[in-house]
């Protein structure tokens, strides 16, 4: 069986940084209008924890708010993200389409494992026609936990994959790989962290490096 690739979405295939600030501003404007937030929008704080599940995001950014308020903020945020995607404000990373095409042509199976919600992932896939190459797109909603390691395990089991590599930019991706006994390729992109990248088995600065990467050299 050919090697399977399990990609993260945000900060790996999709340049979330292009729309993140705008969508987060919309979400916190919602709180401001209701008298529940003052001061600047905590974009830097979000960027620092990029890669965790959205419930964890809102618990971190809004520790004093109720669960109901966090849910309202999340809906506002998701709606804004999708609106910006559909308006063409986002973008895939350079070389993403060429890389997916080349890997697919070589016979590899390609999946996405993301901490994002399904509706958001669907918007990205639809906007860029990623279903031309992807064999499956999985959200953290597909498992009964907030751990990406469980999501990767779910993909492996569901597709009877015996050989796979996880490609991502944050510690949640590298941990998910290690928990499942897989090698991890780290992407030194917008949200990456040098300390976290040390946990990857290989690091790339351009997605097209995956095409030539010797996976046998980094297999655990």
mmCIF file of N, CA, C and O in Angstrom, residues 10 16 19-32 36-37 40-82 115-117 119-120 140-141 146:
data_model
loop_
_atom_site.group_PDB
_atom_site.id
_atom_site.type_symbol
_atom_site.label_atom_id
_atom_site.label_comp_id
_atom_site.label_asym_id
_atom_site.label_seq_id
_atom_site.Cartn_x
_atom_site.Cartn_y
_atom_site.Cartn_z
ATOM 1 N N UNK A 10 -5.549 24.309 8.808
ATOM 2 C CA UNK A 10 -5.170 25.690 9.135
ATOM 3 C C UNK A 10 -3.663 25.820 9.318
ATOM 4 O O UNK A 10 -3.058 25.111 10.129
ATOM 5 N N UNK A 16 -4.823 30.504 6.826
ATOM 6 C CA UNK A 16 -5.838 31.029 7.727
ATOM 7 C C UNK A 16 -5.514 32.452 8.179
ATOM 8 O O UNK A 16 -6.421 33.231 8.494
ATOM 9 N N UNK A 19 -7.524 35.516 6.866
ATOM 10 C CA UNK A 19 -8.892 35.848 7.258
ATOM 11 C C UNK A 19 -9.112 35.825 8.763
ATOM 12 O O UNK A 19 -10.135 36.289 9.248
ATOM 13 N N UNK A 20 -8.141 35.280 9.502
ATOM 14 C CA UNK A 20 -8.323 35.100 10.941
ATOM 15 C C UNK A 20 -8.613 36.410 11.665
ATOM 16 O O UNK A 20 -9.565 36.504 12.445
ATOM 17 N N UNK A 21 -7.794 37.429 11.417
ATOM 18 C CA UNK A 21 -7.959 38.700 12.119
ATOM 19 C C UNK A 21 -9.298 39.337 11.848
ATOM 20 O O UNK A 21 -9.960 39.857 12.770
ATOM 21 N N UNK A 22 -9.747 39.301 10.602
ATOM 22 C CA UNK A 22 -11.034 39.901 10.238
ATOM 23 C C UNK A 22 -12.191 39.172 10.928
ATOM 24 O O UNK A 22 -13.116 39.799 11.455
ATOM 25 N N UNK A 23 -12.146 37.840 10.896
ATOM 26 C CA UNK A 23 -13.224 37.058 11.491
ATOM 27 C C UNK A 23 -13.251 37.218 13.008
ATOM 28 O O UNK A 23 -14.322 37.315 13.625
ATOM 29 N N UNK A 24 -12.070 37.258 13.614
ATOM 30 C CA UNK A 24 -12.010 37.417 15.063
ATOM 31 C C UNK A 24 -12.514 38.802 15.475
ATOM 32 O O UNK A 24 -13.186 38.949 16.503
ATOM 33 N N UNK A 25 -12.214 39.806 14.657
ATOM 34 C CA UNK A 25 -12.709 41.162 14.929
ATOM 35 C C UNK A 25 -14.231 41.184 14.898
ATOM 36 O O UNK A 25 -14.878 41.806 15.759
ATOM 37 N N UNK A 26 -14.819 40.485 13.941
ATOM 38 C CA UNK A 26 -16.278 40.402 13.867
ATOM 39 C C UNK A 26 -16.847 39.746 15.123
ATOM 40 O O UNK A 26 -17.871 40.193 15.663
ATOM 41 N N UNK A 27 -16.189 38.697 15.586
ATOM 42 C CA UNK A 27 -16.666 37.979 16.766
ATOM 43 C C UNK A 27 -16.613 38.853 18.009
ATOM 44 O O UNK A 27 -17.553 38.867 18.823
ATOM 45 N N UNK A 28 -15.529 39.607 18.153
ATOM 46 C CA UNK A 28 -15.406 40.440 19.349
ATOM 47 C C UNK A 28 -16.209 41.734 19.235
ATOM 48 O O UNK A 28 -16.583 42.326 20.253
ATOM 49 N N UNK A 29 -16.520 42.161 18.021
ATOM 50 C CA UNK A 29 -17.458 43.274 17.848
ATOM 51 C C UNK A 29 -18.831 42.883 18.369
ATOM 52 O O UNK A 29 -19.557 43.710 18.933
ATOM 53 N N UNK A 30 -19.178 41.609 18.177
ATOM 54 C CA UNK A 30 -20.445 41.090 18.701
ATOM 55 C C UNK A 30 -20.480 41.248 20.225
ATOM 56 O O UNK A 30 -21.489 41.685 20.802
ATOM 57 N N UNK A 31 -19.379 40.913 20.878
ATOM 58 C CA UNK A 31 -19.316 41.057 22.331
ATOM 59 C C UNK A 31 -19.350 42.531 22.743
ATOM 60 O O UNK A 31 -20.008 42.903 23.728
ATOM 61 N N UNK A 32 -18.652 43.365 22.000
ATOM 62 C CA UNK A 32 -18.627 44.804 22.320
ATOM 63 C C UNK A 32 -20.023 45.406 22.229
ATOM 64 O O UNK A 32 -20.419 46.207 23.085
ATOM 65 N N UNK A 36 -20.049 43.218 26.489
ATOM 66 C CA UNK A 36 -19.370 42.108 27.152
ATOM 67 C C UNK A 36 -17.887 42.043 26.816
ATOM 68 O O UNK A 36 -17.223 41.068 27.143
ATOM 69 N N UNK A 37 -17.358 43.088 26.147
ATOM 70 C CA UNK A 37 -15.928 43.137 25.879
ATOM 71 C C UNK A 37 -15.504 44.574 25.679
ATOM 72 O O UNK A 37 -16.218 45.357 25.050
ATOM 73 N N UNK A 40 -8.791 45.731 23.031
ATOM 74 C CA UNK A 40 -8.410 45.206 21.720
ATOM 75 C C UNK A 40 -8.855 43.749 21.543
ATOM 76 O O UNK A 40 -9.054 43.009 22.508
ATOM 77 N N UNK A 41 -9.010 43.375 20.303
ATOM 78 C CA UNK A 41 -9.300 41.977 19.962
ATOM 79 C C UNK A 41 -8.038 41.142 20.181
ATOM 80 O O UNK A 41 -6.967 41.510 19.704
ATOM 81 N N UNK A 42 -8.136 40.028 20.899
ATOM 82 C CA UNK A 42 -6.945 39.245 21.274
ATOM 83 C C UNK A 42 -6.403 38.349 20.158
ATOM 84 O O UNK A 42 -6.294 37.127 20.308
ATOM 85 N N UNK A 43 -6.026 38.977 19.044
ATOM 86 C CA UNK A 43 -5.535 38.202 17.901
ATOM 87 C C UNK A 43 -4.229 37.487 18.231
ATOM 88 O O UNK A 43 -4.061 36.303 17.911
ATOM 89 N N UNK A 44 -3.290 38.184 18.858
ATOM 90 C CA UNK A 44 -1.993 37.570 19.164
ATOM 91 C C UNK A 44 -2.158 36.368 20.091
ATOM 92 O O UNK A 44 -1.472 35.352 19.941
ATOM 93 N N UNK A 45 -3.102 36.493 21.035
ATOM 94 C CA UNK A 45 -3.344 35.389 21.966
ATOM 95 C C UNK A 45 -3.884 34.171 21.221
ATOM 96 O O UNK A 45 -3.534 33.030 21.534
ATOM 97 N N UNK A 46 -4.744 34.414 20.241
ATOM 98 C CA UNK A 46 -5.275 33.306 19.443
ATOM 99 C C UNK A 46 -4.160 32.684 18.605
ATOM 100 O O UNK A 46 -4.010 31.452 18.547
ATOM 101 N N UNK A 47 -3.372 33.504 17.952
ATOM 102 C CA UNK A 47 -2.291 32.986 17.115
ATOM 103 C C UNK A 47 -1.327 32.104 17.913
ATOM 104 O O UNK A 47 -0.803 31.119 17.399
ATOM 105 N N UNK A 48 -1.132 32.468 19.178
ATOM 106 C CA UNK A 48 -0.205 31.718 20.024
ATOM 107 C C UNK A 48 -0.690 30.305 20.317
ATOM 108 O O UNK A 48 0.112 29.388 20.530
ATOM 109 N N UNK A 49 -2.013 30.112 20.330
ATOM 110 C CA UNK A 49 -2.572 28.798 20.657
ATOM 111 C C UNK A 49 -3.185 28.121 19.437
ATOM 112 O O UNK A 49 -3.893 27.123 19.567
ATOM 113 N N UNK A 50 -2.917 28.656 18.254
ATOM 114 C CA UNK A 50 -3.469 28.092 17.022
ATOM 115 C C UNK A 50 -3.187 26.596 16.973
ATOM 116 O O UNK A 50 -2.077 26.146 17.255
ATOM 117 N N UNK A 51 -4.208 25.841 16.636
ATOM 118 C CA UNK A 51 -4.042 24.391 16.563
ATOM 119 C C UNK A 51 -4.859 23.646 17.600
ATOM 120 O O UNK A 51 -5.104 22.448 17.452
ATOM 121 N N UNK A 52 -5.298 24.354 18.659
ATOM 122 C CA UNK A 52 -6.158 23.701 19.643
ATOM 123 C C UNK A 52 -7.600 23.768 19.158
ATOM 124 O O UNK A 52 -7.934 24.519 18.240
ATOM 125 N N UNK A 53 -8.490 23.004 19.778
ATOM 126 C CA UNK A 53 -9.891 22.994 19.372
ATOM 127 C C UNK A 53 -10.542 24.329 19.715
ATOM 128 O O UNK A 53 -10.097 25.054 20.627
ATOM 129 N N UNK A 54 -11.623 24.659 19.009
ATOM 130 C CA UNK A 54 -12.284 25.944 19.243
ATOM 131 C C UNK A 54 -12.869 26.095 20.650
ATOM 132 O O UNK A 54 -12.796 27.185 21.220
ATOM 133 N N UNK A 55 -13.447 25.045 21.245
ATOM 134 C CA UNK A 55 -13.869 25.208 22.637
ATOM 135 C C UNK A 55 -12.710 25.632 23.546
ATOM 136 O O UNK A 55 -12.896 26.477 24.439
ATOM 137 N N UNK A 56 -11.524 25.081 23.301
ATOM 138 C CA UNK A 56 -10.348 25.479 24.086
ATOM 139 C C UNK A 56 -9.963 26.926 23.795
ATOM 140 O O UNK A 56 -9.511 27.648 24.688
ATOM 141 N N UNK A 57 -10.121 27.347 22.526
ATOM 142 C CA UNK A 57 -9.829 28.729 22.164
ATOM 143 C C UNK A 57 -10.673 29.688 22.976
ATOM 144 O O UNK A 57 -10.165 30.632 23.601
ATOM 145 N N UNK A 58 -11.992 29.443 22.998
ATOM 146 C CA UNK A 58 -12.884 30.383 23.685
ATOM 147 C C UNK A 58 -12.731 30.307 25.192
ATOM 148 O O UNK A 58 -12.873 31.323 25.887
ATOM 149 N N UNK A 59 -12.418 29.150 25.714
ATOM 150 C CA UNK A 59 -12.155 29.056 27.156
ATOM 151 C C UNK A 59 -10.920 29.849 27.535
ATOM 152 O O UNK A 59 -10.850 30.449 28.608
ATOM 153 N N UNK A 60 -9.937 29.886 26.633
ATOM 154 C CA UNK A 60 -8.702 30.626 26.882
ATOM 155 C C UNK A 60 -8.910 32.123 26.722
ATOM 156 O O UNK A 60 -8.461 32.917 27.552
ATOM 157 N N UNK A 61 -9.588 32.521 25.640
ATOM 158 C CA UNK A 61 -9.761 33.942 25.353
ATOM 159 C C UNK A 61 -10.877 34.586 26.172
ATOM 160 O O UNK A 61 -10.845 35.794 26.419
ATOM 161 N N UNK A 62 -11.861 33.769 26.573
ATOM 162 C CA UNK A 62 -13.031 34.299 27.288
ATOM 163 C C UNK A 62 -13.276 33.519 28.577
ATOM 164 O O UNK A 62 -14.349 32.942 28.782
ATOM 165 N N UNK A 63 -12.305 33.507 29.481
ATOM 166 C CA UNK A 63 -12.441 32.679 30.691
ATOM 167 C C UNK A 63 -13.570 33.106 31.623
ATOM 168 O O UNK A 63 -14.082 32.283 32.390
ATOM 169 N N UNK A 64 -13.952 34.376 31.562
ATOM 170 C CA UNK A 64 -14.983 34.882 32.478
ATOM 171 C C UNK A 64 -16.375 34.870 31.858
ATOM 172 O O UNK A 64 -17.347 35.277 32.501
ATOM 173 N N UNK A 65 -16.493 34.422 30.621
ATOM 174 C CA UNK A 65 -17.778 34.423 29.943
ATOM 175 C C UNK A 65 -18.487 33.085 30.102
ATOM 176 O O UNK A 65 -17.862 32.057 30.372
ATOM 177 N N UNK A 66 -19.798 33.110 29.901
ATOM 178 C CA UNK A 66 -20.593 31.894 30.042
ATOM 179 C C UNK A 66 -20.439 31.005 28.808
ATOM 180 O O UNK A 66 -20.009 31.451 27.737
ATOM 181 N N UNK A 67 -20.826 29.739 28.967
ATOM 182 C CA UNK A 67 -20.783 28.811 27.842
ATOM 183 C C UNK A 67 -21.685 29.306 26.718
ATOM 184 O O UNK A 67 -21.352 29.165 25.539
ATOM 185 N N UNK A 68 -22.834 29.860 27.077
ATOM 186 C CA UNK A 68 -23.766 30.370 26.065
ATOM 187 C C UNK A 68 -23.140 31.514 25.270
ATOM 188 O O UNK A 68 -23.267 31.568 24.036
ATOM 189 N N UNK A 69 -22.437 32.414 25.948
ATOM 190 C CA UNK A 69 -21.778 33.513 25.258
ATOM 191 C C UNK A 69 -20.672 33.003 24.346
ATOM 192 O O UNK A 69 -20.516 33.478 23.210
ATOM 193 N N UNK A 70 -19.934 32.026 24.820
ATOM 194 C CA UNK A 70 -18.872 31.452 23.991
ATOM 195 C C UNK A 70 -19.443 30.807 22.736
ATOM 196 O O UNK A 70 -18.870 30.915 21.644
ATOM 197 N N UNK A 71 -20.585 30.149 22.875
ATOM 198 C CA UNK A 71 -21.225 29.529 21.720
ATOM 199 C C UNK A 71 -21.680 30.579 20.716
ATOM 200 O O UNK A 71 -21.546 30.390 19.495
ATOM 201 N N UNK A 72 -22.206 31.702 21.201
ATOM 202 C CA UNK A 72 -22.629 32.782 20.310
ATOM 203 C C UNK A 72 -21.432 33.383 19.579
ATOM 204 O O UNK A 72 -21.500 33.669 18.377
ATOM 205 N N UNK A 73 -20.336 33.558 20.304
ATOM 206 C CA UNK A 73 -19.124 34.090 19.695
ATOM 207 C C UNK A 73 -18.607 33.118 18.642
ATOM 208 O O UNK A 73 -18.186 33.522 17.546
ATOM 209 N N UNK A 74 -18.643 31.830 18.963
ATOM 210 C CA UNK A 74 -18.164 30.820 18.020
ATOM 211 C C UNK A 74 -18.985 30.845 16.732
ATOM 212 O O UNK A 74 -18.428 30.780 15.636
ATOM 213 N N UNK A 75 -20.312 30.960 16.848
ATOM 214 C CA UNK A 75 -21.162 31.003 15.654
ATOM 215 C C UNK A 75 -20.859 32.241 14.816
ATOM 216 O O UNK A 75 -20.782 32.166 13.580
ATOM 217 N N UNK A 76 -20.669 33.375 15.493
ATOM 218 C CA UNK A 76 -20.334 34.608 14.782
ATOM 219 C C UNK A 76 -19.000 34.473 14.067
ATOM 220 O O UNK A 76 -18.840 34.880 12.910
ATOM 221 N N UNK A 77 -18.040 33.872 14.740
ATOM 222 C CA UNK A 77 -16.705 33.659 14.190
ATOM 223 C C UNK A 77 -16.756 32.737 12.972
ATOM 224 O O UNK A 77 -16.157 33.028 11.929
ATOM 225 N N UNK A 78 -17.481 31.625 13.104
ATOM 226 C CA UNK A 78 -17.587 30.674 11.995
ATOM 227 C C UNK A 78 -18.255 31.311 10.780
ATOM 228 O O UNK A 78 -17.804 31.127 9.637
ATOM 229 N N UNK A 79 -19.325 32.042 11.019
ATOM 230 C CA UNK A 79 -20.022 32.710 9.917
ATOM 231 C C UNK A 79 -19.083 33.684 9.200
ATOM 232 O O UNK A 79 -19.090 33.776 7.966
ATOM 233 N N UNK A 80 -18.276 34.406 9.979
ATOM 234 C CA UNK A 80 -17.346 35.378 9.398
ATOM 235 C C UNK A 80 -16.250 34.668 8.605
ATOM 236 O O UNK A 80 -15.892 35.110 7.503
ATOM 237 N N UNK A 81 -15.727 33.580 9.146
ATOM 238 C CA UNK A 81 -14.701 32.825 8.422
ATOM 239 C C UNK A 81 -15.219 32.356 7.070
ATOM 240 O O UNK A 81 -14.556 32.529 6.036
ATOM 241 N N UNK A 82 -16.398 31.774 7.072
ATOM 242 C CA UNK A 82 -16.968 31.237 5.838
ATOM 243 C C UNK A 82 -17.257 32.356 4.847
ATOM 244 O O UNK A 82 -17.006 32.220 3.643
ATOM 245 N N UNK A 115 -8.858 20.417 13.620
ATOM 246 C CA UNK A 115 -9.615 20.795 14.805
ATOM 247 C C UNK A 115 -10.738 21.768 14.475
ATOM 248 O O UNK A 115 -11.461 22.215 15.355
ATOM 249 N N UNK A 116 -10.873 22.119 13.197
ATOM 250 C CA UNK A 116 -11.949 23.017 12.774
ATOM 251 C C UNK A 116 -13.276 22.296 12.653
ATOM 252 O O UNK A 116 -13.335 21.063 12.562
ATOM 253 N N UNK A 117 -14.355 23.091 12.604
ATOM 254 C CA UNK A 117 -15.696 22.520 12.452
ATOM 255 C C UNK A 117 -15.929 22.085 11.008
ATOM 256 O O UNK A 117 -15.333 22.606 10.063
ATOM 257 N N UNK A 119 -18.438 22.577 8.911
ATOM 258 C CA UNK A 119 -18.967 23.578 7.982
ATOM 259 C C UNK A 119 -17.851 24.479 7.452
ATOM 260 O O UNK A 119 -17.864 24.889 6.283
ATOM 261 N N UNK A 120 -16.878 24.747 8.286
ATOM 262 C CA UNK A 120 -15.729 25.564 7.894
ATOM 263 C C UNK A 120 -14.838 24.806 6.906
ATOM 264 O O UNK A 120 -14.446 25.339 5.861
ATOM 265 N N UNK A 140 -12.711 17.535 14.040
ATOM 266 C CA UNK A 140 -12.695 17.066 15.422
ATOM 267 C C UNK A 140 -14.100 16.683 15.878
ATOM 268 O O UNK A 140 -14.262 15.900 16.817
ATOM 269 N N UNK A 141 -15.113 17.166 15.153
ATOM 270 C CA UNK A 141 -16.498 16.780 15.457
ATOM 271 C C UNK A 141 -16.750 15.303 15.177
ATOM 272 O O UNK A 141 -17.755 14.747 15.640
ATOM 273 N N UNK A 146 -11.571 15.994 22.205
ATOM 274 C CA UNK A 146 -10.983 17.188 21.589
ATOM 275 C C UNK A 146 -9.532 16.951 21.203
ATOM 276 O O UNK A 146 -8.805 17.898 20.911
#
